[in-house]
CSV table of C-alpha atoms in Angstrom, one decimal:
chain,number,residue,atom,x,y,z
A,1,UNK,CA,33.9,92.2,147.3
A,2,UNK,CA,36.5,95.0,148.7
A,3,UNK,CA,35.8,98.6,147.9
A,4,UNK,CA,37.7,101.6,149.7
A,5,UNK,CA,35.9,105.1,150.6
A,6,UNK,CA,38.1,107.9,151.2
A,7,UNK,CA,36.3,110.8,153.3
A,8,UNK,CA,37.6,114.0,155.3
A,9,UNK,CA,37.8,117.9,154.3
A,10,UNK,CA,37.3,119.1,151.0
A,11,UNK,CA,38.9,122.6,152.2
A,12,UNK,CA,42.2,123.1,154.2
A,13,UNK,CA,44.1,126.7,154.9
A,14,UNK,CA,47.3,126.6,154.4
A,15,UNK,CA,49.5,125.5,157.6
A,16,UNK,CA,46.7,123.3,159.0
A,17,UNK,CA,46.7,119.8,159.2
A,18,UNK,CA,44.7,117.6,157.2
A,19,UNK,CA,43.2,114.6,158.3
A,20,UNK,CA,41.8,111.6,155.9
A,21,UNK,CA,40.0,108.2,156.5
A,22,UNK,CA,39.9,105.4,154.2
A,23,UNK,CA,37.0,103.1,155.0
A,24,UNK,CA,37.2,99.8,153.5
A,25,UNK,CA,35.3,96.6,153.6
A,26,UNK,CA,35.8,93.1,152.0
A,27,UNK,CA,39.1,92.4,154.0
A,28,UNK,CA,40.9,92.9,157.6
A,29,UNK,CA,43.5,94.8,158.4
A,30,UNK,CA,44.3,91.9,160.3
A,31,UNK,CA,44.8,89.0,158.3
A,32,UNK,CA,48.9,88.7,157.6
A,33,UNK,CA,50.5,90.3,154.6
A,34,UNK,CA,47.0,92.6,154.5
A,35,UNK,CA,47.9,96.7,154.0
A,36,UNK,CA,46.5,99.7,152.6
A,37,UNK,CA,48.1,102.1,151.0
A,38,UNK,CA,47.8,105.9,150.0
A,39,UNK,CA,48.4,107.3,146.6
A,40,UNK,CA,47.3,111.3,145.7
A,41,UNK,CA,47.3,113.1,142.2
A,42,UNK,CA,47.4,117.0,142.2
A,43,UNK,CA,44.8,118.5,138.8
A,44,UNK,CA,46.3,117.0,136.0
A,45,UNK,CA,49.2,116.2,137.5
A,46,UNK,CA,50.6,112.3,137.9
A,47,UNK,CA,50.2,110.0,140.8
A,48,UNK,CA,52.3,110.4,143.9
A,49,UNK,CA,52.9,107.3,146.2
A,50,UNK,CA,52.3,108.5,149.6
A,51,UNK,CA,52.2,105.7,152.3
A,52,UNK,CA,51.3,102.5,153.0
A,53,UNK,CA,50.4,100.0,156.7
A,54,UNK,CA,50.5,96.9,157.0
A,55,UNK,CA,48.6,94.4,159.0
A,56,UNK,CA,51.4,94.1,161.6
A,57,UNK,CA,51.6,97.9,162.2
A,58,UNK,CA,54.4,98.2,159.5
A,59,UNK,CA,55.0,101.5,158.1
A,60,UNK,CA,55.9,103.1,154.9
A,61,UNK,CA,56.1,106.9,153.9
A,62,UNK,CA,57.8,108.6,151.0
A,63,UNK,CA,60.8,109.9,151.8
A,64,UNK,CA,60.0,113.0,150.3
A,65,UNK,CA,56.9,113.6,152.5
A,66,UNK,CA,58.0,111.2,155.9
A,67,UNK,CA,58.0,114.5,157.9
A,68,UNK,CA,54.9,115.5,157.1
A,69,UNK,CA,52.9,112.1,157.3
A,70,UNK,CA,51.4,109.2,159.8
A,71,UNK,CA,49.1,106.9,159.1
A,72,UNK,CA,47.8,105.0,161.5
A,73,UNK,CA,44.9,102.0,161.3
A,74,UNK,CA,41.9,100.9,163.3
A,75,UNK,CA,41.4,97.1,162.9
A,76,UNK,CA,37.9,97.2,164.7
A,77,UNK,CA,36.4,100.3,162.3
A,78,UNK,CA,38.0,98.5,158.9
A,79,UNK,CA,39.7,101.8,158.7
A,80,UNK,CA,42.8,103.7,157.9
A,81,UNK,CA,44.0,107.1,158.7
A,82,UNK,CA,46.1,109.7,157.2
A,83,UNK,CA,47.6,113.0,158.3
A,84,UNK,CA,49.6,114.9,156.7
A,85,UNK,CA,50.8,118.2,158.6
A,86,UNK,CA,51.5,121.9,157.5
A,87,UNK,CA,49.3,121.9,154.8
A,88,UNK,CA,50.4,123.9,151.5
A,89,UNK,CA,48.9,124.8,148.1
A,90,UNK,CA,51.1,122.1,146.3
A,91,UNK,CA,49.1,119.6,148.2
A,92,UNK,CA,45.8,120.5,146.8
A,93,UNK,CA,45.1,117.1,145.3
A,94,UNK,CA,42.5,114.1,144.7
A,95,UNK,CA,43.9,111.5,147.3
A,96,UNK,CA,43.5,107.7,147.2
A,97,UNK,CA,43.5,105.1,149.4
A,98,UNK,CA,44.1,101.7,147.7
A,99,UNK,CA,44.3,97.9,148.7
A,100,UNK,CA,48.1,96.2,147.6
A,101,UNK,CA,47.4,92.7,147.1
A,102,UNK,CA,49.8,91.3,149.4
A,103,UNK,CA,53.0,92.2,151.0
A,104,UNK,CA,55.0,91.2,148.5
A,105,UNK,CA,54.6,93.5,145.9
A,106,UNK,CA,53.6,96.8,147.3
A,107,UNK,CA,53.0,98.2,143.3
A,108,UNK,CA,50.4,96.0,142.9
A,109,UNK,CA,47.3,97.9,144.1
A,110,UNK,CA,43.9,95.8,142.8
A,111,UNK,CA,41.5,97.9,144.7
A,112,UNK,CA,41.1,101.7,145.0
A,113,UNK,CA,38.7,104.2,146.2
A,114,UNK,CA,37.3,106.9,144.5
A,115,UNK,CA,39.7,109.4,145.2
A,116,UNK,CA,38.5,112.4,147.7
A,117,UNK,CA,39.7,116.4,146.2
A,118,UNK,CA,41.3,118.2,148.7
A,119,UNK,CA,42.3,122.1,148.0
A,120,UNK,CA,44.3,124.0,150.1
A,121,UNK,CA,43.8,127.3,150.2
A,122,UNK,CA,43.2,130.5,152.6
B,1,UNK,CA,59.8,115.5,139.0
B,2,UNK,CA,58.8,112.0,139.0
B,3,UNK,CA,61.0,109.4,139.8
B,4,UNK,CA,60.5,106.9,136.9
B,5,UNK,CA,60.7,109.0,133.2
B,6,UNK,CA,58.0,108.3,130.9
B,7,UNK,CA,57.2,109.8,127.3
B,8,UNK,CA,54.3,112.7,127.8
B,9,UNK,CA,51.9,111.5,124.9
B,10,UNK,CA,52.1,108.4,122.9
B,11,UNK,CA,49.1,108.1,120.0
B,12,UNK,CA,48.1,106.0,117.2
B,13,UNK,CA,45.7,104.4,115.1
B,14,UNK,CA,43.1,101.8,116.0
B,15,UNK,CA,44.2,98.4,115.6
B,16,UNK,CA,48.2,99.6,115.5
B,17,UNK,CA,50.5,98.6,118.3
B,18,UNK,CA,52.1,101.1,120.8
B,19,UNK,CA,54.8,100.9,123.4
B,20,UNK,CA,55.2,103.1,126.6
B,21,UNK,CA,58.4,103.2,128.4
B,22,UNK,CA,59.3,103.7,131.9
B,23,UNK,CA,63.0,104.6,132.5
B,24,UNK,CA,64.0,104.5,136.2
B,25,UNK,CA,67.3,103.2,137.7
B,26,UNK,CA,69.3,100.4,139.3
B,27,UNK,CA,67.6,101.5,142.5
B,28,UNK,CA,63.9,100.4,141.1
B,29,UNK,CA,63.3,99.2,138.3
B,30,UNK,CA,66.6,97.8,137.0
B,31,UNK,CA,67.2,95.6,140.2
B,32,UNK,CA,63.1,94.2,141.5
B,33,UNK,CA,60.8,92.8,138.8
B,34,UNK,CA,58.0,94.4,140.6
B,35,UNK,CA,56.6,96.9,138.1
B,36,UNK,CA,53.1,97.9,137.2
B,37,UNK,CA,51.5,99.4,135.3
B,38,UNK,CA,47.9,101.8,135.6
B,39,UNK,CA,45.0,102.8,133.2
B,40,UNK,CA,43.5,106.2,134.2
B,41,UNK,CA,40.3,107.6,132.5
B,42,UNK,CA,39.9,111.3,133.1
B,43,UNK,CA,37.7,111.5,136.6
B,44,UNK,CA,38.8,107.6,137.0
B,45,UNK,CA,40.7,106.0,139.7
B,46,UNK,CA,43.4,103.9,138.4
B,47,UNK,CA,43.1,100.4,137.2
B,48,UNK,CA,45.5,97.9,137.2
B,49,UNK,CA,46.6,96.3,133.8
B,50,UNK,CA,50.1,95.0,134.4
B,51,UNK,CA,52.1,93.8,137.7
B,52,UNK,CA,55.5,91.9,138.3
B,53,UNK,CA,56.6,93.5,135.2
B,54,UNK,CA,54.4,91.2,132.7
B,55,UNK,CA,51.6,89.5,134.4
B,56,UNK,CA,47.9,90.7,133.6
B,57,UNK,CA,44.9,90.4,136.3
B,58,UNK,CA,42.3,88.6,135.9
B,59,UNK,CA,39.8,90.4,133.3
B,60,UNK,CA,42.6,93.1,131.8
B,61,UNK,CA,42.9,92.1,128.1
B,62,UNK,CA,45.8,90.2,126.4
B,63,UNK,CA,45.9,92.9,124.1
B,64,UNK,CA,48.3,93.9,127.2
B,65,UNK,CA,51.8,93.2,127.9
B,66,UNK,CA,54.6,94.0,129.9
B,67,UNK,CA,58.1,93.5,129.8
B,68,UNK,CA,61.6,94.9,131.1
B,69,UNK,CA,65.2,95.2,130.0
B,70,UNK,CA,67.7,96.6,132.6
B,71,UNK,CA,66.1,99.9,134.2
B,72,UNK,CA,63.5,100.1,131.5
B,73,UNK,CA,60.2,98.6,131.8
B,74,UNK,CA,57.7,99.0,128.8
B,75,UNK,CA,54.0,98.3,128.3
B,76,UNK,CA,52.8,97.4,124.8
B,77,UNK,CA,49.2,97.8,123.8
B,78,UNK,CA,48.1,95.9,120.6
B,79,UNK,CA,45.2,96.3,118.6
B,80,UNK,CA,44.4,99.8,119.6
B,81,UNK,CA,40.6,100.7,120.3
B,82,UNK,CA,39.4,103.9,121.2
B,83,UNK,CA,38.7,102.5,124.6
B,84,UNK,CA,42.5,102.3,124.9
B,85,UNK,CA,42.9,106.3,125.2
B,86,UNK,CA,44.1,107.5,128.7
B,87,UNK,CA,46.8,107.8,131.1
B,88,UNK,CA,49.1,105.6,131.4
B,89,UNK,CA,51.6,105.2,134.8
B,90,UNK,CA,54.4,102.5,135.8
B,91,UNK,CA,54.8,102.5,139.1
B,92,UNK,CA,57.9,99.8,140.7
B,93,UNK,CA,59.0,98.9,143.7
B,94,UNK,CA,62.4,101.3,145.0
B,95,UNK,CA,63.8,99.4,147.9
B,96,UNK,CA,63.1,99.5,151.7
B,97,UNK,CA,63.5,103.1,152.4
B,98,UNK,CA,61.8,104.8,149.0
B,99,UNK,CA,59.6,101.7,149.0
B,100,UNK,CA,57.5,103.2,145.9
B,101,UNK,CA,57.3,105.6,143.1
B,102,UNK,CA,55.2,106.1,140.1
B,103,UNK,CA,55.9,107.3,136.6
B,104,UNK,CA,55.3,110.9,135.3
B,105,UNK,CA,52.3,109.3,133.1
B,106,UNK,CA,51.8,108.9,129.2
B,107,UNK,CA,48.6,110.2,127.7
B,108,UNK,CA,48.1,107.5,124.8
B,109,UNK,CA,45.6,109.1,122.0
B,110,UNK,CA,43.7,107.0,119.8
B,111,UNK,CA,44.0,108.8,116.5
């Protein structure tokens, strides 16, 4: 059975850097075509794709956000990481880390975690 | 903005038939049949009800469909039941560089 846990701050200040972990079991990061992905959703806002690794160490950001983001994996913790620099009120947002089902169709997200609120504020 | 265009609300009765929309371009969805589609209930992650523009996962109802003509892809919902209300996002595939991007969302009410 997979199941994702995101976990990290609740509160940033604006400018900081915030730093998530998606802990996930049921799979390995290691297995080919394997990835995790990140998806966040400011208050009643829609979803935003953020970034996604693959088992390989490939990496994909959102243009929009590339900057701003690197996620990184560790294969022996069953976990993925997340920063996203300079923190600003816009980003205040429940964040999601998700399982695609394979590389070949990075929409297809089957498994997510329960989504973790971050607010940025001073 | 969103990158794909969706309606803001959709609504109607139980046991009617509703389509959502999902206009994006030549970029996503008109050139990779790799759409899907999300069910959100407020304080919900999403749940996946439609990938590779038409295919349901195991468990989603057949009351589901998707389909897709040019840059449009569309998600038709028959037999509404009041389980059926909540958001509704596409989300396709944009290429190497964008890679992803999701839909501004629908909010279907069941009237």
């Amino acid at each position: 059975q997979i199941t994702l846990k995101e976990s990290g701050p609740t509160l940033v200040k604006p400018t900081q850097t915030l730093t998530l972990t998606c802990t996930f079991s049921g799979f390995s990061l290691s297995t080919s075509g394997v990835g995790v992905g990140w998806i966040r959703q400011p208050p009643g806002k829609a979803l935003e794709w953020l970034a996604l690794i693959y088992w390989d160490d490939d990496k994909r950001y959102s243009p929009s956000l590339k900057s701003r983001l690197t996620i990184t994996k560790d294969t022996s913790k069953n976990q993925v990481v997340l920063t996203m620099t300079n923190m600003d009120p816009v980003d205040t947002a429940t964040y999601y880390c998700a399982h695609p089902y394979d590389y070949g169709d990075p929409t297809r997200f089957d498994y997510w975690g329960q989504g973790t609120l971050v607010t940025v504020s001073s | 903005q969103s990158a794909l265009t969706q309606p803001a609300s959709v609504s109607g009765s139980p046991g009617q038939s509703i389509t959502i929309s999902c206009t994006g371009t030549s970029s996503d969805v008109g050139s990779y049949n790799l759409v899907s589609w999300y069910q959100q209930h407020p304080g919900k992650a999403p749940k996946l009800m439609i990938y590779e523009g038409s295919k349901r996962p195991s468990g989603v109802s057949n009351r589901f469909s998707g389909s897709k003509s040019g840059n449009t892809a569309s998600l038709t919902i028959s037999g509404l039941q009041a389980e059926d209300e909540a958001d509704y996002y596409c989300c396709s595939y944009a290429g190497s560089s964008t890679y992803v991007v999701f839909g501004g969302g629908t909010k279907l009410t069941v009237l």
